[in-house]
Amino acid sequence: MKTFLTSALYTLTLTAAVSLQAGELIRQVQQGSGLVWDYHPSAAHGNARSSLPVGAEGSLLTYYSSRGEQQCLSLLDSMAIGTNIPQVTLEIASEDPHFPPRTRADKPFNVYVRQGKTQKPITLVRQGQVYHPKLHAIDETTPSVKSQLGGWKLKAGRLSKGAFYTSLPNSDVTRAEGVETFTAYHKHGEKWQPLKSAQIQVWPVASASFSGMQNGQAITSKKTPKTYVNCQNLYPDSLTFVQIYRGKQKLGRLGAVLTTSVVRFDSSVPQDQKIPLGEWADTLADGTYTLELLTITPFNGKRPERLAAVTVVLDRGMHSPSIVDLSTVKK
Amino acid sequence: MKPLTKTILQALAMAAVFSVPFLFAESNVGEEQLPANMKAPAQSRITADELSKAKLAHKQGFDGAEQTSDLPMAAALSIYDNSTILVHGGNHTVLPPRAVLHLPKKYQGKISTHPVGKYIPWPEFYLANRQWLFTYQVTERQALGQDAINENVTVQFQKMNRLVVSLLENHPVSVAPKRPSE
């Protein structure tokens, strides 16, 4: 039986919530015979006839892509097709609307799974793979380590929802990164048949530190000391900047933004960034000031989060009224 | 102009120049990336201890589903775990397993156990490396191991000294070993 891939491809595309792109890959694995056929679309849309029969035991279609800065292929979606294949829908979502789904190590994500009205038992399996902290990808040069993170037996005909924090291991839980995969299986005798998979990438919580000045330090030189903010793992979709206000550090204050410090990323992996602060103190009257590094991500209702703060005292004998006085900055 | 007046004017001019970034920041003008209604930070970066406690307090699992330990073995999640990987010129591509029909000794180094460099889709990879790659269209029965590939063809593979990849309808396919006749 020859079968059009069309419906399956479109189903994958729809599930993926993005259009298929040239250069991506759909692999058809015929269950039973184990034959593998790699379909390379030449355009972003269109029909394709599968050259492999679906087979008596069905076929598994898996959609792979290497988008953005990715060097290697990664799974976007997969589904089983064929007669007598239990129907399952499986979706993962986080506060970040990006596709493929992604979240942060400190932000839970939701998994929605619905089994069709079949009495066939379906088991949902959760697996994880840790990313290399510098590559921000699976280190394909070493044997991949897959952790079995859990399994659930689903009930027919109903929607199950689960909310999870990542279970990817790391000595510092805020720095966990990798990919979690949920796969629905049908157990046929002693044989497990994959039906549907969905993944979510997990990125570490960003961190930052000021260099060139220390908390409580008195700055007596008329020349602004060379100061930087060193940022690690800024979220792929983030806006990061330094704000300054008069007084000691207190969470919840709104200061003036050092506009030259603003860094915007729209990427597929976390970013490291060294931000020079320039002559930030030159126009300030003497007094106590706090500099805070803030980042805005899709999380927390897009409210800024404070990654680092430092309070310093400017004591240079400069009190000219023409110098900007941040006490006028709105709070 | 008196020196004192000149100094004051210069100071005012300098102050105006240096205050521009602050004035712009305050009014969110001049920096397009910043949101129109800047809000104050509501929280600091979470610590490892805080996150560990939050995770402990969180009830993980599915509503309406029961946990089970009857699970399949951890499956290969990466396509690279179940592919033939070709590498050349700092790039790589993937083929189905058993899609290489002929591998001359001189090209054994083109097959890798892991990807190297950037992934290049097979059609592009083939076009860029036709001097050492050759493709051969197999039938569905040959791919399934029901028919053997003609012996004359395999002899030709030996002579041409190129790495041969099997295609079905112009896309790479695995070829099962010929099954003995029943």
Short mmCIF file of C-alpha atoms in Angstrom, two decimals:
data_model
loop_
_atom_site.label_atom_id
_atom_site.label_comp_id
_atom_site.label_asym_id
_atom_site.label_seq_id
_atom_site.Cartn_x
_atom_site.Cartn_y
_atom_site.Cartn_z
CA MET A 1 0.00 0.00 0.00
CA LYS A 2 1.52 3.28 -1.12
CA THR A 3 0.45 6.17 0.95
CA PHE A 4 0.67 9.87 0.40
CA LEU A 5 2.92 11.55 2.87
CA THR A 6 0.90 14.69 2.31
CA SER A 7 -1.49 14.35 5.17
CA ALA A 8 1.21 13.19 7.51
CA LEU A 9 3.53 15.99 6.47
CA TYR A 10 0.83 18.57 6.91
CA THR A 11 -0.13 17.10 10.23
CA LEU A 12 3.47 17.38 11.32
CA THR A 13 3.66 20.91 10.02
CA LEU A 14 0.48 21.91 11.77
CA THR A 15 1.57 20.33 14.99
CA ALA A 16 4.85 22.10 14.66
CA ALA A 17 2.99 25.40 14.26
CA VAL A 18 5.58 26.42 11.70
CA SER A 19 5.94 25.67 8.03
CA LEU A 20 8.25 23.04 6.76
CA GLN A 21 11.42 24.56 5.40
CA ALA A 22 13.69 23.45 2.60
CA GLY A 23 16.77 21.82 4.08
CA GLU A 24 14.80 20.02 6.74
CA LEU A 25 14.35 16.31 6.89
CA ILE A 26 11.51 13.88 7.44
CA ARG A 27 12.55 10.34 8.23
CA GLN A 28 10.10 7.52 7.70
CA VAL A 29 10.86 4.34 9.61
CA GLN A 30 8.71 1.41 8.61
CA GLN A 31 7.80 -0.51 11.72
CA GLY A 32 8.32 -4.23 11.37
CA SER A 33 10.80 -4.19 8.47
CA GLY A 34 12.85 -1.35 10.01
CA LEU A 35 13.39 0.28 6.63
CA VAL A 36 14.43 3.93 6.78
CA TRP A 37 13.73 6.54 4.09
CA ASP A 38 14.91 10.16 4.39
CA TYR A 39 12.70 12.64 2.61
CA HIS A 40 14.35 16.00 1.86
CA PRO A 41 11.75 18.60 0.89
CA SER A 42 12.91 20.88 -1.90
CA ALA A 43 10.38 23.57 -1.07
CA ALA A 44 8.55 24.84 1.97
CA HIS A 45 5.27 23.32 0.84
CA GLY A 46 3.86 20.77 -1.54
CA ASN A 47 2.92 17.12 -1.70
CA ALA A 48 5.18 14.15 -1.61
CA ARG A 49 4.42 10.52 -2.14
CA SER A 50 6.13 8.27 0.29
CA SER A 51 8.18 5.74 -1.58
CA LEU A 52 7.95 3.30 1.26
CA PRO A 53 4.72 1.55 2.11
CA VAL A 54 3.38 2.42 5.52
CA GLY A 55 3.53 -1.28 6.33
CA ALA A 56 1.24 -3.57 8.27
CA GLU A 57 2.62 -2.31 11.57
CA GLY A 58 2.62 1.34 10.50
CA SER A 59 5.42 3.85 10.06
CA LEU A 60 6.98 6.46 12.29
CA LEU A 61 7.55 9.88 10.72
CA THR A 62 10.06 12.13 12.44
CA TYR A 63 10.70 15.72 11.50
CA TYR A 64 14.22 17.07 12.02
CA SER A 65 15.62 20.55 11.59
CA SER A 66 18.79 22.59 12.17
CA ARG A 67 17.48 26.12 12.51
CA GLY A 68 19.22 29.28 13.63
CA GLU A 69 22.72 28.78 14.94
CA GLN A 70 22.23 25.04 15.38
CA GLN A 71 25.08 22.99 13.94
CA CYS A 72 23.28 19.66 14.15
CA LEU A 73 19.87 18.25 13.42
CA SER A 74 17.38 18.07 16.24
CA LEU A 75 13.92 16.58 16.52
CA LEU A 76 10.98 18.90 15.93
CA ASP A 77 8.08 16.47 15.89
CA SER A 78 7.18 12.86 15.28
CA MET A 79 4.07 10.79 14.78
CA ALA A 80 3.05 7.27 13.87
CA ILE A 81 0.77 6.58 10.90
CA GLY A 82 -1.02 3.44 9.83
CA THR A 83 -4.14 1.45 10.43
CA ASN A 84 -4.95 0.43 13.99
CA ILE A 85 -2.49 2.97 15.36
CA PRO A 86 -3.86 4.54 18.57
CA GLN A 87 -4.38 8.27 18.15
CA VAL A 88 -2.59 10.56 20.55
CA THR A 89 -2.08 14.29 20.62
CA LEU A 90 0.86 15.62 22.60
CA GLU A 91 1.88 19.22 23.13
CA ILE A 92 4.35 21.02 25.35
CA ALA A 93 4.11 24.71 26.19
CA SER A 94 5.86 27.17 28.46
CA GLU A 95 5.49 30.88 29.17
CA ASP A 96 7.79 31.46 26.17
CA PRO A 97 5.61 31.18 23.02
CA HIS A 98 8.62 30.29 20.84
CA PHE A 99 8.61 27.19 18.65
CA PRO A 100 10.27 24.73 19.14
CA PRO A 101 9.17 24.92 22.79
CA ARG A 102 11.73 26.15 25.27
CA THR A 103 11.84 27.20 28.88
CA ARG A 104 14.26 28.13 31.63
CA ALA A 105 15.62 25.90 34.39
CA ASP A 106 13.50 27.74 36.98
CA LYS A 107 10.26 27.90 34.99
CA PRO A 108 7.78 25.00 34.85
CA PHE A 109 6.30 23.87 31.55
CA ASN A 110 3.01 22.17 30.74
CA VAL A 111 2.51 18.92 28.91
CA TYR A 112 -0.89 18.18 27.37
CA VAL A 113 -1.65 14.69 26.15
CA ARG A 114 -4.92 13.32 24.86
CA GLN A 115 -5.52 9.74 23.96
CA GLY A 116 -8.21 8.86 21.42
CA LYS A 117 -11.20 6.78 22.41
CA THR A 118 -9.26 3.58 22.15
CA GLN A 119 -8.92 0.99 24.83
CA LYS A 120 -5.36 0.27 23.78
CA PRO A 121 -3.02 1.05 26.66
CA ILE A 122 -0.75 4.02 26.11
CA THR A 123 2.27 4.90 28.19
CA LEU A 124 3.91 8.29 28.22
CA VAL A 125 7.65 8.28 28.80
CA ARG A 126 9.77 11.23 29.84
CA GLN A 127 13.44 11.29 28.85
CA GLY A 128 16.17 13.87 29.20
CA GLN A 129 19.49 14.63 27.57
CA VAL A 130 21.93 17.13 29.05
CA TYR A 131 23.53 19.72 26.78
CA HIS A 132 27.20 20.59 26.75
CA PRO A 133 27.39 23.90 28.70
CA LYS A 134 29.53 25.61 26.04
CA LEU A 135 28.01 24.11 22.90
CA HIS A 136 24.44 24.48 24.20
CA ALA A 137 23.71 21.29 22.28
CA ILE A 138 24.13 17.57 22.71
CA ASP A 139 27.81 16.77 22.56
CA GLU A 140 27.61 14.34 19.67
CA THR A 141 31.30 13.44 20.02
CA THR A 142 30.58 11.50 23.20
CA PRO A 143 28.06 8.69 23.66
CA SER A 144 24.73 10.31 24.42
CA VAL A 145 23.47 9.88 27.96
CA LYS A 146 19.72 9.55 28.14
CA SER A 147 18.00 9.69 31.47
CA GLN A 148 14.65 8.01 31.94
CA LEU A 149 12.81 10.62 33.98
CA GLY A 150 9.41 9.02 34.45
CA GLY A 151 6.46 7.20 32.93
CA TRP A 152 2.67 7.35 33.14
CA LYS A 153 -0.20 5.15 32.03
CA LEU A 154 -2.84 7.28 30.35
CA LYS A 155 -6.59 6.91 30.55
CA ALA A 156 -8.49 6.53 27.29
CA GLY A 157 -10.44 9.43 25.87
CA ARG A 158 -9.39 12.14 28.25
CA LEU A 159 -6.97 15.02 28.33
CA SER A 160 -4.18 14.78 30.85
CA LYS A 161 -2.19 17.80 31.84
CA GLY A 162 1.03 17.89 33.77
CA ALA A 163 3.17 20.78 34.99
CA PHE A 164 6.85 20.04 35.38
CA TYR A 165 10.07 21.67 36.39
CA THR A 166 12.97 20.27 34.45
CA SER A 167 14.53 17.17 35.95
CA LEU A 168 17.76 17.52 33.98
CA PRO A 169 20.63 17.00 36.40
CA ASN A 170 23.17 19.70 37.29
CA SER A 171 25.14 20.40 40.48
CA ASP A 172 23.61 23.91 40.35
CA VAL A 173 19.92 23.43 39.51
CA THR A 174 19.69 26.96 38.08
CA ARG A 175 22.25 26.00 35.42
CA ALA A 176 20.51 22.85 34.16
CA GLU A 177 20.30 22.74 30.38
CA GLY A 178 19.32 20.17 27.82
CA VAL A 179 16.29 18.74 26.15
CA GLU A 180 13.37 16.82 27.60
CA THR A 181 11.38 14.48 25.39
CA PHE A 182 7.94 13.06 26.04
CA THR A 183 7.01 10.06 23.91
CA ALA A 184 3.71 8.20 23.84
CA TYR A 185 4.09 4.44 23.34
CA HIS A 186 1.64 1.67 22.67
CA LYS A 187 2.68 -1.67 24.09
CA HIS A 188 1.82 -4.47 21.73
CA GLY A 189 2.66 -7.73 23.48
CA GLU A 190 6.22 -7.18 24.61
CA LYS A 191 6.93 -4.70 21.81
CA TRP A 192 6.84 -0.96 22.39
CA GLN A 193 5.66 1.12 19.46
CA PRO A 194 6.37 4.88 19.53
CA LEU A 195 3.32 6.94 18.57
CA LYS A 196 4.16 10.58 19.12
CA SER A 197 7.00 12.65 20.55
CA ALA A 198 7.37 16.24 21.65
CA GLN A 199 10.39 18.04 23.05
CA ILE A 200 11.23 21.10 25.08
CA GLN A 201 14.62 22.73 25.40
CA VAL A 202 15.67 23.93 28.83
CA TRP A 203 18.12 26.82 29.17
CA PRO A 204 20.01 27.92 32.28
CA VAL A 205 19.03 30.96 34.34
CA ALA A 206 21.28 33.85 33.31
CA SER A 207 23.83 35.18 35.78
CA ALA A 208 25.93 38.34 35.86
CA SER A 209 28.53 40.17 37.89
CA PHE A 210 29.99 43.66 37.88
CA SER A 211 33.75 43.94 37.48
CA GLY A 212 35.91 46.99 38.14
CA MET A 213 34.02 48.05 41.27
CA GLN A 214 32.87 46.38 44.43
CA ASN A 215 29.84 46.77 46.61
CA GLY A 216 30.31 49.65 49.06
CA GLN A 217 33.41 50.93 47.26
CA ALA A 218 34.17 54.65 47.43
CA ILE A 219 35.19 56.11 44.09
CA THR A 220 37.42 59.12 44.68
CA SER A 221 39.05 59.43 41.28
CA LYS A 222 37.58 62.08 38.98
CA LYS A 223 37.94 59.62 36.10
CA THR A 224 35.28 56.90 36.00
CA PRO A 225 36.94 53.53 36.68
CA LYS A 226 36.75 50.97 33.86
CA THR A 227 33.74 48.91 34.72
CA TYR A 228 32.01 46.03 32.97
CA VAL A 229 29.17 43.63 33.49
CA ASN A 230 29.95 40.03 32.64
CA CYS A 231 26.78 38.17 31.66
CA GLN A 232 26.50 34.43 31.24
CA ASN A 233 23.67 32.53 29.59
CA LEU A 234 21.41 35.45 28.75
CA TYR A 235 18.13 33.90 27.60
CA PRO A 236 17.92 33.50 23.79
CA ASP A 237 15.04 36.00 23.67
CA SER A 238 16.08 38.71 26.09
CA LEU A 239 16.67 42.41 26.54
CA THR A 240 19.37 43.24 29.06
CA PHE A 241 20.55 46.61 30.36
CA VAL A 242 21.99 48.49 33.32
CA GLN A 243 19.94 50.96 35.30
CA ILE A 244 21.30 53.41 37.84
CA TYR A 245 19.60 55.21 40.70
CA ARG A 246 20.62 57.26 43.67
CA GLY A 247 20.78 55.46 46.99
CA LYS A 248 21.42 51.99 48.27
CA GLN A 249 20.14 48.96 46.38
CA LYS A 250 16.51 48.20 46.86
CA LEU A 251 14.55 45.81 44.71
CA GLY A 252 11.64 47.41 42.90
CA ARG A 253 13.18 50.78 42.09
CA LEU A 254 13.10 52.29 38.64
CA GLY A 255 16.24 54.15 37.63
CA ALA A 256 17.80 55.69 34.56
CA VAL A 257 18.94 53.27 31.87
CA LEU A 258 22.52 53.45 30.65
CA THR A 259 21.44 53.33 27.04
CA THR A 260 24.83 52.18 25.82
CA SER A 261 24.44 49.05 27.95
CA VAL A 262 21.31 47.79 26.21
CA VAL A 263 21.79 44.34 24.64
CA ARG A 264 19.00 42.60 22.73
CA PHE A 265 19.10 38.94 21.65
CA ASP A 266 16.75 36.99 19.45
CA SER A 267 18.65 33.78 19.20
CA SER A 268 18.22 30.04 19.52
CA VAL A 269 20.79 29.48 22.27
CA PRO A 270 21.86 31.36 25.44
CA GLN A 271 24.38 34.13 25.02
CA ASP A 272 27.38 35.38 27.00
CA GLN A 273 28.07 39.10 26.84
CA LYS A 274 30.59 41.52 28.36
CA ILE A 275 28.99 44.96 28.61
CA PRO A 276 31.33 47.96 29.05
CA LEU A 277 29.76 50.73 31.10
CA GLY A 278 31.89 53.60 29.77
CA GLU A 279 32.03 56.95 31.56
CA TRP A 280 28.87 56.37 33.53
CA ALA A 281 29.99 58.39 36.58
CA ASP A 282 31.32 61.48 34.81
CA THR A 283 28.09 63.43 34.89
CA LEU A 284 26.92 62.42 38.32
CA ALA A 285 27.10 64.53 41.44
CA ASP A 286 28.77 62.93 44.43
CA GLY A 287 26.63 60.55 46.44
CA THR A 288 25.61 56.94 46.81
CA TYR A 289 24.47 55.16 43.65
CA THR A 290 23.29 51.68 42.75
CA LEU A 291 23.79 50.04 39.38
CA GLU A 292 21.59 47.06 38.57
CA LEU A 293 21.77 44.67 35.66
CA LEU A 294 18.23 43.84 34.58
CA THR A 295 17.00 41.37 32.01
CA ILE A 296 13.60 41.06 30.36
CA THR A 297 12.61 37.64 29.04
CA PRO A 298 9.26 36.10 28.04
CA PHE A 299 8.87 35.01 31.68
CA ASN A 300 7.45 36.83 34.73
CA GLY A 301 4.98 38.70 32.56
CA LYS A 302 7.97 40.33 30.82
CA ARG A 303 8.86 42.27 33.97
CA PRO A 304 12.58 42.87 34.41
CA GLU A 305 14.53 40.59 36.71
CA ARG A 306 17.60 41.73 38.58
CA LEU A 307 20.66 39.63 37.79
CA ALA A 308 23.25 41.69 39.66
CA ALA A 309 23.55 44.91 41.65
CA VAL A 310 26.35 47.00 43.08
CA THR A 311 26.21 50.09 45.28
CA VAL A 312 29.10 52.57 45.22
CA VAL A 313 29.83 55.94 46.75
CA LEU A 314 31.09 58.73 44.49
CA ASP A 315 33.28 60.98 46.62
CA ARG A 316 35.25 63.20 44.27
CA GLY A 317 34.39 66.66 45.54
CA MET A 318 32.06 67.29 42.58
CA HIS A 319 28.86 69.04 43.55
CA SER A 320 28.30 71.35 40.59
CA PRO A 321 24.59 72.00 40.04
CA SER A 322 25.10 71.52 36.30
CA ILE A 323 25.90 67.88 36.85
CA VAL A 324 22.99 65.48 36.48
CA ASP A 325 21.39 64.68 39.78
CA LEU A 326 19.60 61.34 39.65
CA SER A 327 17.47 62.21 42.61
CA THR A 328 15.21 63.75 39.98
CA VAL A 329 14.74 60.43 38.21
CA LYS A 330 11.25 59.15 38.69
CA LYS A 331 10.89 56.31 41.16
CA MET B 1 34.01 87.11 26.86
CA LYS B 2 35.21 86.85 30.45
CA PRO B 3 37.10 83.63 31.28
CA LEU B 4 34.65 82.78 34.09
CA THR B 5 31.61 83.15 31.80
CA LYS B 6 33.35 81.05 29.15
CA THR B 7 34.06 78.28 31.68
CA ILE B 8 30.46 78.25 32.89
CA LEU B 9 29.13 78.05 29.32
CA GLN B 10 31.53 75.23 28.50
CA ALA B 11 30.46 73.37 31.64
CA LEU B 12 26.78 73.80 30.73
CA ALA B 13 27.44 72.58 27.18
CA MET B 14 29.31 69.53 28.47
CA ALA B 15 26.58 68.81 31.00
CA ALA B 16 23.96 68.98 28.24
CA VAL B 17 25.93 66.52 26.08
CA PHE B 18 26.60 64.05 28.90
CA SER B 19 23.08 64.20 30.25
CA VAL B 20 21.53 63.19 26.93
CA PRO B 21 21.68 59.41 27.58
CA PHE B 22 20.15 59.82 31.02
CA LEU B 23 17.42 62.15 29.82
CA PHE B 24 16.62 59.77 26.97
CA ALA B 25 16.63 56.79 29.31
CA GLU B 26 14.29 58.46 31.68
CA SER B 27 11.82 59.21 28.93
CA ASN B 28 12.55 55.92 27.08
CA VAL B 29 13.42 57.91 24.00
CA GLY B 30 16.47 57.24 21.92
CA GLU B 31 16.77 53.56 22.71
CA GLU B 32 14.37 51.65 20.50
CA GLN B 33 14.90 48.35 22.20
CA LEU B 34 13.54 49.46 25.53
CA PRO B 35 9.86 48.89 26.25
CA ALA B 36 7.61 51.94 26.17
CA ASN B 37 6.43 51.43 29.72
CA MET B 38 9.46 50.38 31.65
CA LYS B 39 8.63 48.54 34.83
CA ALA B 40 10.76 48.18 37.91
CA PRO B 41 12.26 44.74 38.57
CA ALA B 42 10.01 42.58 40.67
CA GLN B 43 12.51 39.91 41.58
CA SER B 44 16.16 39.01 41.76
CA ARG B 45 17.77 36.03 40.08
CA ILE B 46 16.62 32.86 41.78
CA THR B 47 19.27 31.03 43.78
CA ALA B 48 19.97 27.30 43.61
CA ASP B 49 18.55 26.87 47.14
CA GLU B 50 15.35 28.76 46.31
CA LEU B 51 14.85 26.74 43.14
CA SER B 52 15.51 23.43 44.89
CA LYS B 53 12.87 24.31 47.49
CA ALA B 54 10.37 25.36 44.82
CA LYS B 55 10.91 22.09 42.98
CA LEU B 56 10.44 20.07 46.15
CA ALA B 57 7.19 21.90 46.92
CA HIS B 58 5.88 21.39 43.37
CA LYS B 59 3.78 18.31 42.73
CA GLN B 60 4.99 16.88 39.43
CA GLY B 61 2.89 14.50 37.39
CA PHE B 62 -0.21 14.17 35.24
CA ASP B 63 -3.72 14.55 36.46
CA GLY B 64 -5.75 11.51 35.53
CA ALA B 65 -2.74 9.32 34.79
CA GLU B 66 -0.94 6.91 37.05
CA GLN B 67 2.80 6.50 37.28
CA THR B 68 4.30 3.29 36.00
CA SER B 69 7.70 1.68 35.96
CA ASP B 70 6.82 -0.59 33.04
CA LEU B 71 8.68 1.43 30.44
CA PRO B 72 10.57 0.79 27.21
CA MET B 73 14.33 1.08 27.20
CA ALA B 74 15.59 4.64 26.78
CA ALA B 75 15.11 5.30 23.08
CA ALA B 76 17.56 6.89 20.70
CA LEU B 77 16.49 10.51 20.66
CA SER B 78 19.17 11.81 18.35
CA ILE B 79 19.03 11.08 14.64
CA TYR B 80 22.79 10.60 14.86
CA ASP B 81 22.30 7.48 16.98
CA ASN B 82 20.65 5.73 14.06
CA SER B 83 22.29 7.12 10.93
CA THR B 84 25.30 6.86 8.71
CA ILE B 85 27.15 10.17 9.10
CA LEU B 86 29.22 11.47 6.18
CA VAL B 87 31.78 14.19 6.85
CA HIS B 88 33.76 16.34 4.44
CA GLY B 89 35.26 19.83 4.46
CA GLY B 90 34.23 20.55 8.04
CA ASN B 91 30.56 19.71 7.39
CA HIS B 92 28.41 16.65 7.76
CA THR B 93 25.24 15.08 6.47
CA VAL B 94 23.13 12.12 7.56
CA LEU B 95 21.93 9.07 5.67
CA PRO B 96 19.69 6.23 6.76
CA PRO B 97 21.65 3.32 8.23
CA ARG B 98 22.70 0.78 5.55
CA ALA B 99 22.31 3.39 2.78
CA VAL B 100 25.96 3.12 1.73
CA LEU B 101 26.10 0.36 -0.89
CA HIS B 102 29.80 0.60 -1.61
CA LEU B 103 32.61 2.11 0.45
CA PRO B 104 36.06 2.21 -1.18
CA LYS B 105 38.93 1.95 1.29
CA LYS B 106 40.17 5.45 0.44
CA TYR B 107 36.84 6.96 1.56
CA GLN B 108 36.45 5.07 4.83
CA GLY B 109 37.44 8.27 6.67
CA LYS B 110 34.36 9.99 5.24
CA ILE B 111 32.17 8.00 7.60
CA SER B 112 32.12 9.25 11.16
CA THR B 113 30.63 8.02 14.41
CA HIS B 114 29.60 11.57 15.28
CA PRO B 115 28.75 14.76 13.38
CA VAL B 116 31.52 17.22 12.56
CA GLY B 117 30.88 20.89 11.86
CA LYS B 118 27.59 22.05 10.42
CA TYR B 119 24.80 19.87 9.08
CA ILE B 120 24.32 20.13 5.32
CA PRO B 121 21.20 18.53 3.81
CA TRP B 122 22.00 15.51 1.67
CA PRO B 123 21.00 17.10 -1.69
CA GLU B 124 23.46 19.98 -1.15
CA PHE B 125 26.13 17.73 0.28
CA TYR B 126 25.89 15.44 -2.74
CA LEU B 127 26.08 18.30 -5.25
CA ALA B 128 29.22 19.62 -3.56
CA ASN B 129 30.91 16.21 -3.42
CA ARG B 130 30.04 14.47 -6.64
CA GLN B 131 33.71 13.77 -7.32
CA TRP B 132 33.67 11.05 -4.66
CA LEU B 133 29.95 10.32 -4.26
CA PHE B 134 27.70 8.31 -6.54
CA THR B 135 24.01 7.49 -6.17
CA TYR B 136 22.15 4.40 -7.24
CA GLN B 137 18.38 4.10 -7.45
CA VAL B 138 17.10 0.90 -5.89
CA THR B 139 13.66 -0.61 -6.15
CA GLU B 140 11.32 -0.98 -3.22
CA ARG B 141 11.86 -4.74 -3.28
CA GLN B 142 15.63 -4.25 -3.18
CA ALA B 143 15.30 -1.82 -0.26
CA LEU B 144 13.21 -4.38 1.58
CA GLY B 145 15.75 -7.12 0.89
CA GLN B 146 13.35 -9.08 -1.30
CA ASP B 147 15.47 -8.68 -4.46
CA ALA B 148 19.24 -8.54 -4.72
CA ILE B 149 21.06 -5.76 -6.54
CA ASN B 150 22.32 -7.07 -9.88
CA GLU B 151 25.82 -8.48 -9.60
CA ASN B 152 26.96 -6.56 -12.69
CA VAL B 153 26.02 -3.36 -10.93
CA THR B 154 28.04 -4.19 -7.83
CA VAL B 155 31.03 -4.97 -10.06
CA GLN B 156 30.67 -1.51 -11.61
CA PHE B 157 30.68 -0.01 -8.10
CA GLN B 158 34.07 -1.64 -7.48
CA LYS B 159 35.48 -0.16 -10.68
CA MET B 160 34.27 3.41 -10.26
CA ASN B 161 35.93 3.80 -6.85
CA ARG B 162 33.35 6.16 -5.39
CA LEU B 163 31.18 5.95 -2.29
CA VAL B 164 27.76 4.74 -3.45
CA VAL B 165 24.52 5.81 -1.74
CA SER B 166 21.19 4.07 -2.33
CA LEU B 167 18.16 6.17 -3.28
CA LEU B 168 14.49 5.36 -3.56
CA GLU B 169 12.58 7.91 -5.62
CA ASN B 170 15.62 10.22 -5.36
CA HIS B 171 15.77 10.17 -1.56
CA PRO B 172 18.26 8.15 0.52
CA VAL B 173 16.97 4.80 1.73
CA SER B 174 18.34 1.97 3.78
CA VAL B 175 18.84 -1.30 1.94
CA ALA B 176 18.22 -4.49 3.87
CA PRO B 177 20.50 -7.44 3.14
CA LYS B 178 19.01 -9.84 0.59
CA ARG B 179 16.87 -12.33 2.43
CA PRO B 180 17.37 -15.97 1.48
CA SER B 181 14.64 -17.24 -0.88
CA GLU B 182 11.87 -19.07 0.90
#
